[in-house]
Tab-separated table of C-alpha atoms and ligand atoms in Angstrom:
chain	number	residue	atom	x	y	z
A	1	MET	CA	11.679	14.803	41.095
A	2	LYS	CA	13.120	15.868	37.730
A	3	ILE	CA	11.916	13.572	34.964
A	4	LEU	CA	13.085	13.169	31.372
A	5	LEU	CA	10.514	11.455	29.147
A	6	LEU	CA	11.517	10.223	25.691
A	7	GLY	CA	9.100	10.066	22.763
A	8	SER	CA	6.568	12.103	20.825
A	9	GLY	CA	3.318	10.158	20.482
A	10	ALA	CA	-0.059	10.200	22.204
A	11	ARG	CA	1.290	7.539	24.559
A	12	GLU	CA	3.974	9.993	25.674
A	13	HIS	CA	1.419	12.786	25.988
A	14	ALA	CA	-0.617	10.456	28.256
A	15	LEU	CA	2.505	9.604	30.272
A	16	ALA	CA	3.462	13.278	30.492
A	17	ARG	CA	-0.016	14.162	31.725
A	18	ALA	CA	0.107	11.554	34.493
A	19	LEU	CA	3.683	12.471	35.456
A	20	ALA	CA	3.016	16.235	35.458
A	21	ALA	CA	-0.130	15.830	37.578
A	22	ASP	CA	1.812	14.307	40.478
A	23	PRO	CA	3.052	16.702	43.184
A	24	THR	CA	6.419	14.898	43.393
A	25	THR	CA	7.258	16.009	39.841
A	26	THR	CA	9.165	19.287	40.000
A	27	GLU	CA	10.411	19.347	36.405
A	28	LEU	CA	9.307	17.423	33.330
A	29	VAL	CA	11.235	17.503	30.064
A	30	VAL	CA	9.946	15.637	27.013
A	31	ALA	CA	12.318	14.872	24.167
A	32	PRO	CA	11.279	15.554	21.526
A	33	GLY	CA	7.614	15.769	22.614
A	34	ASN	CA	4.764	17.284	20.593
A	35	PRO	CA	2.535	20.392	20.747
A	36	GLY	CA	0.402	18.653	23.395
A	37	THR	CA	3.287	17.877	25.749
A	38	ALA	CA	4.525	21.465	25.247
A	39	THR	CA	1.475	22.677	27.199
A	40	ILE	CA	2.394	20.707	30.352
A	41	ALA	CA	6.167	20.182	30.102
A	42	THR	CA	9.294	21.522	28.446
A	43	ASN	CA	9.913	20.036	25.015
A	44	LEU	CA	13.516	19.661	23.917
A	45	LYS	CA	14.568	18.673	20.411
A	46	ALA	CA	16.588	15.465	20.522
A	47	ASP	CA	17.000	12.152	18.799
A	48	ALA	CA	15.516	9.868	21.454
A	49	SER	CA	17.285	6.857	19.902
A	50	ASP	CA	20.762	8.366	20.149
A	51	PRO	CA	22.294	7.119	23.446
A	52	ALA	CA	24.915	9.910	23.577
A	53	GLU	CA	22.384	12.670	22.935
A	54	VAL	CA	19.968	11.335	25.555
A	55	LEU	CA	22.758	10.889	28.098
A	56	SER	CA	23.840	14.474	27.629
A	57	LEU	CA	20.234	15.694	28.114
A	58	ALA	CA	19.816	13.639	31.301
A	59	THR	CA	23.148	14.905	32.612
A	60	GLU	CA	22.358	18.536	31.831
A	61	MET	CA	19.020	18.474	33.656
A	62	GLU	CA	20.314	16.174	36.444
A	63	ALA	CA	17.368	13.850	35.870
A	64	ASP	CA	16.145	11.793	38.819
A	65	LEU	CA	14.273	9.471	36.473
A	66	VAL	CA	14.308	8.827	32.733
A	67	VAL	CA	11.186	7.239	31.226
A	68	VAL	CA	11.592	5.744	27.766
A	69	GLY	CA	8.330	5.754	25.796
A	70	PRO	CA	8.940	4.039	22.432
A	71	GLU	CA	10.663	0.752	21.638
A	72	ALA	CA	13.296	2.024	19.188
A	73	PRO	CA	15.485	3.767	21.841
A	74	LEU	CA	15.274	0.679	24.049
A	75	VAL	CA	16.382	-1.656	21.265
A	76	ALA	CA	19.151	0.875	20.450
A	77	GLY	CA	20.505	0.599	24.008
A	78	VAL	CA	19.544	4.042	25.314
A	79	ALA	CA	18.534	2.584	28.707
A	80	ASP	CA	21.897	0.791	29.014
A	81	SER	CA	23.984	3.907	28.514
A	82	LEU	CA	21.846	5.866	30.997
A	83	ARG	CA	22.030	3.069	33.595
A	84	ASP	CA	25.788	2.743	33.126
A	85	ALA	CA	26.027	6.448	33.933
A	86	GLY	CA	23.985	5.966	37.121
A	87	PHE	CA	20.571	7.322	36.051
A	88	PRO	CA	17.419	5.510	37.208
A	89	VAL	CA	15.698	4.454	33.959
A	90	PHE	CA	12.229	3.105	33.338
A	91	GLY	CA	12.778	0.774	30.370
A	92	PRO	CA	14.757	-2.387	29.710
A	93	GLY	CA	18.285	-2.650	28.353
A	94	ALA	CA	18.869	-3.683	24.740
A	95	GLU	CA	19.233	-7.383	25.501
A	96	ALA	CA	15.924	-7.552	27.411
A	97	ALA	CA	14.277	-5.312	24.783
A	98	ARG	CA	14.791	-8.160	22.294
A	99	LEU	CA	11.539	-9.551	23.734
A	100	GLU	CA	9.948	-7.019	21.390
A	101	GLY	CA	12.810	-6.514	18.932
A	102	SER	CA	12.840	-10.171	17.841
A	103	LYS	CA	9.743	-12.355	17.673
A	104	ALA	CA	12.035	-15.390	17.432
A	105	PHE	CA	13.842	-14.424	20.664
A	106	ALA	CA	10.510	-13.912	22.445
A	107	LYS	CA	9.421	-17.402	21.393
A	108	GLU	CA	12.669	-18.880	22.675
A	109	VAL	CA	12.251	-17.164	26.075
A	110	MET	CA	8.616	-18.248	26.306
A	111	GLU	CA	9.591	-21.833	25.583
A	112	ALA	CA	12.300	-21.747	28.259
A	113	ALA	CA	9.896	-20.164	30.759
A	114	GLY	CA	6.993	-22.521	29.977
A	115	VAL	CA	4.732	-19.659	28.885
A	116	PRO	CA	1.670	-20.622	26.781
A	117	THR	CA	1.872	-19.223	23.244
A	118	ALA	CA	1.152	-20.193	19.630
A	119	ALA	CA	3.368	-22.814	17.974
A	120	ALA	CA	5.753	-21.067	15.575
A	121	ALA	CA	8.438	-21.591	12.948
A	122	VAL	CA	11.270	-19.142	12.284
A	123	CYS	CA	12.094	-18.935	8.557
A	124	ALA	CA	15.201	-17.456	6.933
A	125	THR	CA	14.602	-18.567	3.323
A	126	GLU	CA	11.710	-18.584	0.868
A	127	ASP	CA	11.664	-22.400	0.838
A	128	GLU	CA	11.318	-22.487	4.629
A	129	LEU	CA	8.607	-19.835	4.407
A	130	ALA	CA	6.564	-21.732	1.797
A	131	SER	CA	6.790	-25.009	3.643
A	132	ALA	CA	5.884	-23.403	7.008
A	133	LEU	CA	2.800	-21.765	5.425
A	134	ASP	CA	1.663	-25.166	4.147
A	135	ARG	CA	2.393	-26.855	7.464
A	136	PHE	CA	0.521	-24.290	9.590
A	137	GLY	CA	-2.314	-23.696	7.085
A	138	ALA	CA	-4.897	-20.889	6.900
A	139	PRO	CA	-5.525	-18.457	8.436
A	140	TYR	CA	-1.854	-17.607	7.970
A	141	VAL	CA	-0.107	-15.539	10.654
A	142	VAL	CA	3.058	-13.979	9.230
A	143	LYS	CA	5.224	-11.817	11.499
A	144	GLU	CA	8.327	-9.864	10.612
A	145	ASP	CA	11.042	-10.831	13.117
A	146	GLY	CA	12.236	-7.271	13.838
A	147	LEU	CA	10.601	-3.981	14.831
A	148	ALA	CA	7.952	-2.826	12.365
A	149	ALA	CA	5.934	-0.097	14.132
A	150	GLY	CA	2.810	-2.258	14.323
A	151	LYS	CA	2.881	-3.039	10.614
A	152	GLY	CA	4.948	-6.248	10.622
A	153	VAL	CA	2.067	-8.683	11.157
A	154	VAL	CA	-0.218	-9.978	8.443
A	155	VAL	CA	-3.081	-12.355	9.235
A	156	THR	CA	-4.774	-13.608	6.079
A	157	SER	CA	-6.443	-16.603	4.510
A	158	ASP	CA	-4.885	-15.703	1.155
A	159	ARG	CA	-1.726	-17.801	0.735
A	160	ASP	CA	-0.350	-15.476	-1.971
A	161	ALA	CA	-0.727	-12.454	0.328
A	162	ALA	CA	0.947	-14.378	3.168
A	163	LEU	CA	3.801	-15.371	0.867
A	164	GLU	CA	4.186	-11.818	-0.419
A	165	HIS	CA	4.438	-10.341	3.102
A	166	GLY	CA	6.854	-13.100	4.153
A	167	ARG	CA	9.051	-12.428	1.106
A	168	ALA	CA	9.080	-8.692	1.851
A	169	CYS	CA	10.285	-9.424	5.413
A	170	LEU	CA	12.981	-11.802	4.146
A	171	ALA	CA	14.179	-9.220	1.611
A	172	LYS	CA	15.264	-6.869	4.420
A	173	GLU	CA	18.858	-7.094	5.608
A	174	GLY	CA	19.174	-10.144	7.880
A	175	GLY	CA	15.412	-10.573	7.432
A	176	ARG	CA	13.633	-13.437	9.133
A	177	VAL	CA	9.970	-14.176	9.370
A	178	VAL	CA	7.947	-16.052	11.973
A	179	ILE	CA	4.944	-18.183	10.943
A	180	GLU	CA	2.530	-19.010	13.749
A	181	ASP	CA	-0.622	-20.893	14.535
A	182	PHE	CA	-3.676	-18.629	14.420
A	183	LEU	CA	-5.073	-17.901	17.894
A	184	ASP	CA	-8.848	-17.569	18.152
A	185	GLY	CA	-10.670	-15.572	20.838
A	186	PRO	CA	-10.641	-11.960	21.996
A	187	GLU	CA	-7.363	-10.148	22.591
A	188	VAL	CA	-6.342	-8.419	25.813
A	189	SER	CA	-3.386	-6.150	26.580
A	190	LEU	CA	-2.011	-6.404	30.098
A	191	PHE	CA	0.790	-4.002	31.029
A	192	CYS	CA	3.092	-5.243	33.787
A	193	VAL	CA	5.483	-2.872	35.540
A	194	CYS	CA	8.637	-4.837	36.393
A	195	ASP	CA	11.873	-4.124	38.268
A	196	GLY	CA	13.834	-7.218	37.251
A	197	ALA	CA	12.229	-9.364	39.966
A	198	THR	CA	8.805	-8.049	41.041
A	199	VAL	CA	5.791	-7.635	38.730
A	200	ARG	CA	2.954	-5.129	39.247
A	201	PRO	CA	0.069	-5.383	36.734
A	202	LEU	CA	-1.900	-2.371	35.512
A	203	ALA	CA	-5.574	-2.529	34.469
A	204	PRO	CA	-6.216	-4.778	31.432
A	205	ALA	CA	-7.313	-3.047	28.227
A	206	GLN	CA	-8.291	-3.950	24.692
A	207	ASP	CA	-7.156	-2.238	21.525
A	208	PHE	CA	-8.465	-2.300	17.970
A	209	LYS	CA	-5.636	-2.899	15.531
A	210	ARG	CA	-7.343	-2.903	12.139
A	211	LEU	CA	-8.044	0.331	10.297
A	212	GLY	CA	-11.717	-0.181	9.582
A	213	ASP	CA	-14.942	-0.857	11.446
A	214	GLY	CA	-15.641	-4.518	12.124
A	215	ASP	CA	-11.887	-5.214	12.121
A	216	ALA	CA	-11.651	-4.709	8.368
A	217	GLY	CA	-8.647	-3.394	6.463
A	218	PRO	CA	-4.944	-3.388	7.212
A	219	ASN	CA	-3.259	-3.649	10.598
A	220	THR	CA	-2.283	-0.324	12.143
A	221	GLY	CA	-0.521	0.783	15.308
A	222	GLY	CA	-4.016	0.760	16.925
A	223	MET	CA	-7.160	2.797	16.242
A	224	GLY	CA	-8.652	2.924	19.736
A	225	ALA	CA	-8.839	1.226	23.120
A	226	TYR	CA	-10.886	0.925	26.288
A	227	THR	CA	-10.679	-0.259	29.861
A	228	PRO	CA	-11.901	-1.929	32.064
A	229	LEU	CA	-12.819	-5.211	30.390
A	230	THR	CA	-16.030	-6.032	32.206
A	231	TRP	CA	-16.412	-9.224	30.148
A	232	ALA	CA	-12.983	-10.662	31.001
A	233	PRO	CA	-12.921	-13.739	33.247
A	234	ASP	CA	-12.360	-13.192	36.966
A	235	GLY	CA	-8.747	-13.755	37.931
A	236	LEU	CA	-7.360	-13.040	34.441
A	237	THR	CA	-4.800	-10.531	35.700
A	238	GLU	CA	-3.551	-12.857	38.452
A	239	GLU	CA	-3.349	-15.741	35.961
A	240	VAL	CA	-1.300	-13.704	33.488
A	241	VAL	CA	1.093	-12.479	36.164
A	242	ARG	CA	1.529	-16.025	37.498
A	243	ASP	CA	1.768	-17.889	34.168
A	244	VAL	CA	3.267	-15.282	31.840
A	245	ALA	CA	4.871	-12.150	33.274
A	246	GLN	CA	6.549	-13.580	36.373
A	247	PRO	CA	8.022	-16.618	34.547
A	248	VAL	CA	9.416	-14.325	31.825
A	249	VAL	CA	10.878	-11.899	34.381
A	250	ASP	CA	12.428	-14.855	36.242
A	251	GLU	CA	13.839	-16.313	33.011
A	252	MET	CA	15.369	-12.974	31.989
A	253	ALA	CA	16.945	-12.622	35.453
A	254	ARG	CA	18.307	-16.186	35.193
A	255	ARG	CA	19.957	-15.228	31.888
A	256	GLY	CA	21.670	-12.269	33.541
A	257	THR	CA	19.621	-9.750	31.499
A	258	PRO	CA	16.915	-8.675	33.960
A	259	PHE	CA	13.741	-7.144	32.614
A	260	SER	CA	13.113	-3.768	34.197
A	261	GLY	CA	10.414	-1.588	32.665
A	262	LEU	CA	7.036	-2.285	31.109
A	263	LEU	CA	6.304	-5.800	29.892
A	264	TYR	CA	3.307	-5.525	27.592
A	265	CYS	CA	1.620	-8.903	27.434
A	266	GLY	CA	-0.495	-9.154	24.276
A	267	LEU	CA	-2.822	-12.081	24.913
A	268	ALA	CA	-5.508	-14.083	23.161
A	269	LEU	CA	-8.202	-15.687	25.301
A	270	THR	CA	-8.547	-18.793	23.126
A	271	SER	CA	-10.875	-21.757	23.433
A	272	LYS	CA	-7.850	-23.668	24.802
A	273	GLY	CA	-6.897	-21.031	27.381
A	274	THR	CA	-4.884	-17.806	27.564
A	275	ARG	CA	-2.021	-17.588	25.061
A	276	VAL	CA	0.623	-14.914	24.448
A	277	VAL	CA	0.303	-13.284	21.028
A	278	GLU	CA	3.308	-10.996	21.497
A	279	PHE	CA	5.384	-9.082	23.995
A	280	ASN	CA	6.264	-5.433	23.762
A	281	VAL	CA	8.739	-3.792	26.082
A	282	ARG	CA	7.036	-0.404	26.524
A	283	PHE	CA	3.600	1.024	27.164
A	284	GLY	CA	1.157	0.213	24.357
A	285	ASP	CA	-0.425	2.831	22.166
A	286	PRO	CA	-3.429	3.482	22.192
A	287	GLU	CA	-4.147	1.422	25.360
A	288	THR	CA	-1.981	3.686	27.552
A	289	GLN	CA	-4.173	6.672	26.759
A	290	ALA	CA	-7.181	4.829	28.273
A	291	VAL	CA	-5.355	2.998	31.088
A	292	LEU	CA	-3.624	6.083	32.492
A	293	ALA	CA	-6.844	8.113	32.349
A	294	ARG	CA	-8.097	5.854	35.181
A	295	LEU	CA	-4.920	5.776	37.283
A	296	THR	CA	-5.437	7.470	40.663
A	297	SER	CA	-2.123	6.566	42.338
A	298	SER	CA	1.249	8.150	41.646
A	299	LEU	CA	2.813	7.247	38.294
A	300	PRO	CA	6.247	8.774	39.065
A	301	GLU	CA	6.446	6.842	42.337
A	302	LEU	CA	5.618	3.566	40.546
A	303	LEU	CA	8.060	4.090	37.677
A	304	LEU	CA	10.867	5.256	39.973
A	305	ALA	CA	10.355	2.196	42.212
A	306	ALA	CA	10.637	-0.031	39.127
A	307	ALA	CA	13.739	1.810	37.927
A	308	THR	CA	15.443	1.427	41.305
A	309	GLY	CA	14.483	-2.184	42.086
A	310	ARG	CA	12.032	-1.288	44.891
A	311	LEU	CA	8.716	-2.267	43.340
A	312	ASP	CA	7.908	-4.571	46.260
A	313	GLU	CA	7.995	-1.497	48.549
A	314	VAL	CA	5.268	0.545	46.826
A	315	PRO	CA	1.521	-0.139	46.968
A	316	ALA	CA	-0.274	-1.611	43.964
A	317	PRO	CA	-1.658	1.024	41.557
A	318	THR	CA	-5.224	2.215	42.164
A	319	TRP	CA	-7.913	2.999	39.600
A	320	ALA	CA	-10.887	5.322	39.237
A	321	ASP	CA	-14.186	3.490	39.382
A	322	GLN	CA	-14.873	4.736	35.859
A	323	ALA	CA	-14.319	3.494	32.319
A	324	ALA	CA	-12.051	5.111	29.734
A	325	VAL	CA	-12.268	4.964	25.955
A	326	ASP	CA	-9.933	6.519	23.423
A	327	VAL	CA	-10.381	6.876	19.696
A	328	VAL	CA	-7.498	7.604	17.324
A	329	LEU	CA	-7.859	10.188	14.596
A	330	ALA	CA	-5.557	9.267	11.692
A	331	ALA	CA	-4.398	11.290	8.709
A	332	PRO	CA	-5.527	10.555	5.147
A	333	GLY	CA	-3.656	7.566	3.717
A	334	TYR	CA	-2.707	5.993	7.065
A	335	PRO	CA	-1.330	3.325	7.498
A	336	GLY	CA	0.033	3.644	3.941
A	337	THR	CA	1.416	6.815	2.432
A	338	VAL	CA	0.137	9.596	4.634
A	339	THR	CA	-0.926	13.086	3.550
A	340	THR	CA	0.393	15.531	6.126
A	341	GLY	CA	-0.022	19.291	6.463
A	342	GLY	CA	-3.801	19.369	6.916
A	343	VAL	CA	-5.064	21.982	9.380
A	344	ILE	CA	-6.708	20.615	12.544
A	345	THR	CA	-9.502	22.546	14.232
A	346	GLY	CA	-11.843	21.854	17.141
A	347	VAL	CA	-9.478	20.417	19.762
A	348	GLU	CA	-10.533	22.956	22.398
A	349	GLU	CA	-14.185	22.380	21.554
A	350	ALA	CA	-13.679	18.634	21.961
A	351	GLU	CA	-12.200	19.163	25.413
A	352	GLN	CA	-15.320	21.060	26.438
A	353	VAL	CA	-17.214	17.755	26.409
A	354	GLU	CA	-17.406	16.512	30.003
A	355	GLY	CA	-14.736	13.915	30.790
A	356	VAL	CA	-12.832	14.415	27.505
A	357	HIS	CA	-9.196	15.276	26.897
A	358	VAL	CA	-7.287	15.205	23.641
A	359	LEU	CA	-3.775	13.801	23.318
A	360	HIS	CA	-1.419	14.776	20.517
A	361	ALA	CA	0.721	12.476	18.382
A	362	GLY	CA	1.472	13.474	14.769
A	363	THR	CA	0.794	17.176	15.154
A	364	GLY	CA	2.851	20.316	14.633
A	365	LEU	CA	2.425	24.041	14.207
A	366	ASP	CA	2.723	25.713	10.814
A	367	ASP	CA	4.340	29.126	10.211
A	368	ASP	CA	1.060	30.822	11.143
A	369	GLY	CA	0.830	28.893	14.423
A	370	ARG	CA	-2.012	26.690	13.195
A	371	LEU	CA	-2.167	23.095	14.381
A	372	ILE	CA	-1.451	20.720	11.500
A	373	ALA	CA	-1.090	16.976	10.962
A	374	THR	CA	2.521	15.853	10.699
A	375	GLY	CA	2.147	12.085	10.943
A	376	GLY	CA	-0.199	9.162	10.417
A	377	ARG	CA	-1.611	8.915	13.928
A	378	VAL	CA	-2.632	12.461	14.677
A	379	LEU	CA	-4.678	12.651	17.902
A	380	SER	CA	-6.267	10.410	20.531
A	381	VAL	CA	-9.585	11.573	21.934
A	382	VAL	CA	-9.897	10.143	25.460
A	383	ALA	CA	-13.017	10.118	27.604
A	384	LEU	CA	-13.885	8.969	31.093
A	385	GLY	CA	-17.440	7.942	31.953
A	386	ASP	CA	-19.399	5.917	34.453
A	387	SER	CA	-19.505	2.960	32.043
A	388	VAL	CA	-17.695	1.971	28.862
A	389	ARG	CA	-20.805	2.999	26.985
A	390	ALA	CA	-20.906	6.452	28.609
A	391	ALA	CA	-17.173	6.964	28.013
A	392	ARG	CA	-17.466	5.949	24.353
A	393	GLU	CA	-20.364	8.351	23.786
A	394	ARG	CA	-18.288	11.185	25.200
A	395	ALA	CA	-15.209	10.229	23.183
A	396	TYR	CA	-17.187	10.230	19.951
A	397	GLU	CA	-18.924	13.489	20.849
A	398	GLY	CA	-15.473	15.012	21.369
A	399	LEU	CA	-14.163	13.544	18.127
A	400	SER	CA	-17.123	14.935	16.169
A	401	ARG	CA	-15.964	18.453	17.073
A	402	ILE	CA	-12.518	17.979	15.527
A	403	HIS	CA	-11.920	18.592	11.849
A	404	LEU	CA	-9.024	17.432	9.680
A	405	GLU	CA	-9.738	17.149	5.962
A	406	GLY	CA	-9.778	13.486	4.867
A	407	SER	CA	-9.088	12.150	8.355
A	408	GLN	CA	-9.987	8.606	9.326
A	409	HIS	CA	-11.298	7.004	12.509
A	410	ARG	CA	-13.206	3.897	13.479
A	411	THR	CA	-16.797	4.329	14.589
A	412	ASP	CA	-17.002	1.049	16.522
A	413	ILE	CA	-14.342	1.413	19.245
A	414	ALA	CA	-15.677	-0.260	22.421
A	415	LEU	CA	-19.085	-0.690	20.775
A	416	GLY	CA	-21.236	-3.120	22.749
A	417	ARG	CA	-18.573	-3.506	25.453
B	501	LIG	N1	-1.382	-1.387	20.831
B	501	LIG	C1	-0.357	-2.022	20.103
B	501	LIG	C2	1.004	-1.578	20.438
B	501	LIG	O1	1.202	-0.692	21.248
B	501	LIG	O2	1.931	-2.125	19.887
């Protein structure tokens, strides 16, 4: 099978690794990819969000499957133009991608499908924003309506900070902001592979969104993750498929905009029961790095079945009886203004730790061929172990061998889990 994978982060490196490892994969092209994917696939420069450019790449390589990693190409309609041209695509069309692209749309679908979520108000003016903040009260949950690369959500007890973030969202063209009830309880990410009708869950994971230890500091795209969740209630996955993913997939089909691809259910296990915090329409980062490390069945077979509406014909995914932990190494300044260009050393040494592999994200090569940081989220250090504790020890041992001047990472990923 010839596969075209779109994207350039550690999530895509994890996907590329699982796709390349399968004997059914005869050719793997990643566009644009990163120095990590270049070691296991062919990287091709391309704008992954440009439907015409992606279509021409898929046509040239006669792709049997196109896997779309990030959300931006999906919201831009890349999957639609590929599907219209007859290519099997793993990823929803633009209309279904609005489940991530618009928080307000996701709320509307959840209401129609009877899916449990936080009460919310959609605000288009500062007056509406101020009155919604007073109505909902602290802690304030303020979400930008559109895509924001993990930085659109502010949760704070400071009304001025909530108002400031809300105003910044409204100031954008067509800006709207969603104010929600705060959901207590631990968060869980459950990825569901969907083909427009059938839902196949992957292993639940948990990510750590704040920059600092103890969940301090600003929200980020995610600083680490682990799986399995040994503390999660029995039957959680079945409950989420039954009460969340399947109703949403059915509702999208009813609307004539079927959801085919990865429905990322971001959940809070609250004192009142499981509630949806958000949907994303692609694999999560950094959870994917941990989840796929444990996958023992064929990823290409699963994604192709989803892309061709045959998910009910393939067996459920299977998992290693091991835990996986990944820790993100971020550049100085992340998630604010990032300092790039720093030289990275020690990746090979990290991979000498048993059970450890390192996935690239914001990395590049300088003129002398040295590995350098080119973005905020630089590397994910992933480890497998016989328990979450063993995996975390290995991940941190690996991380300790990597050097990037001024880099940041959390020291408490999966601690005590
Ligand atoms: N882990 C958060 C995200 O992928 O959006």
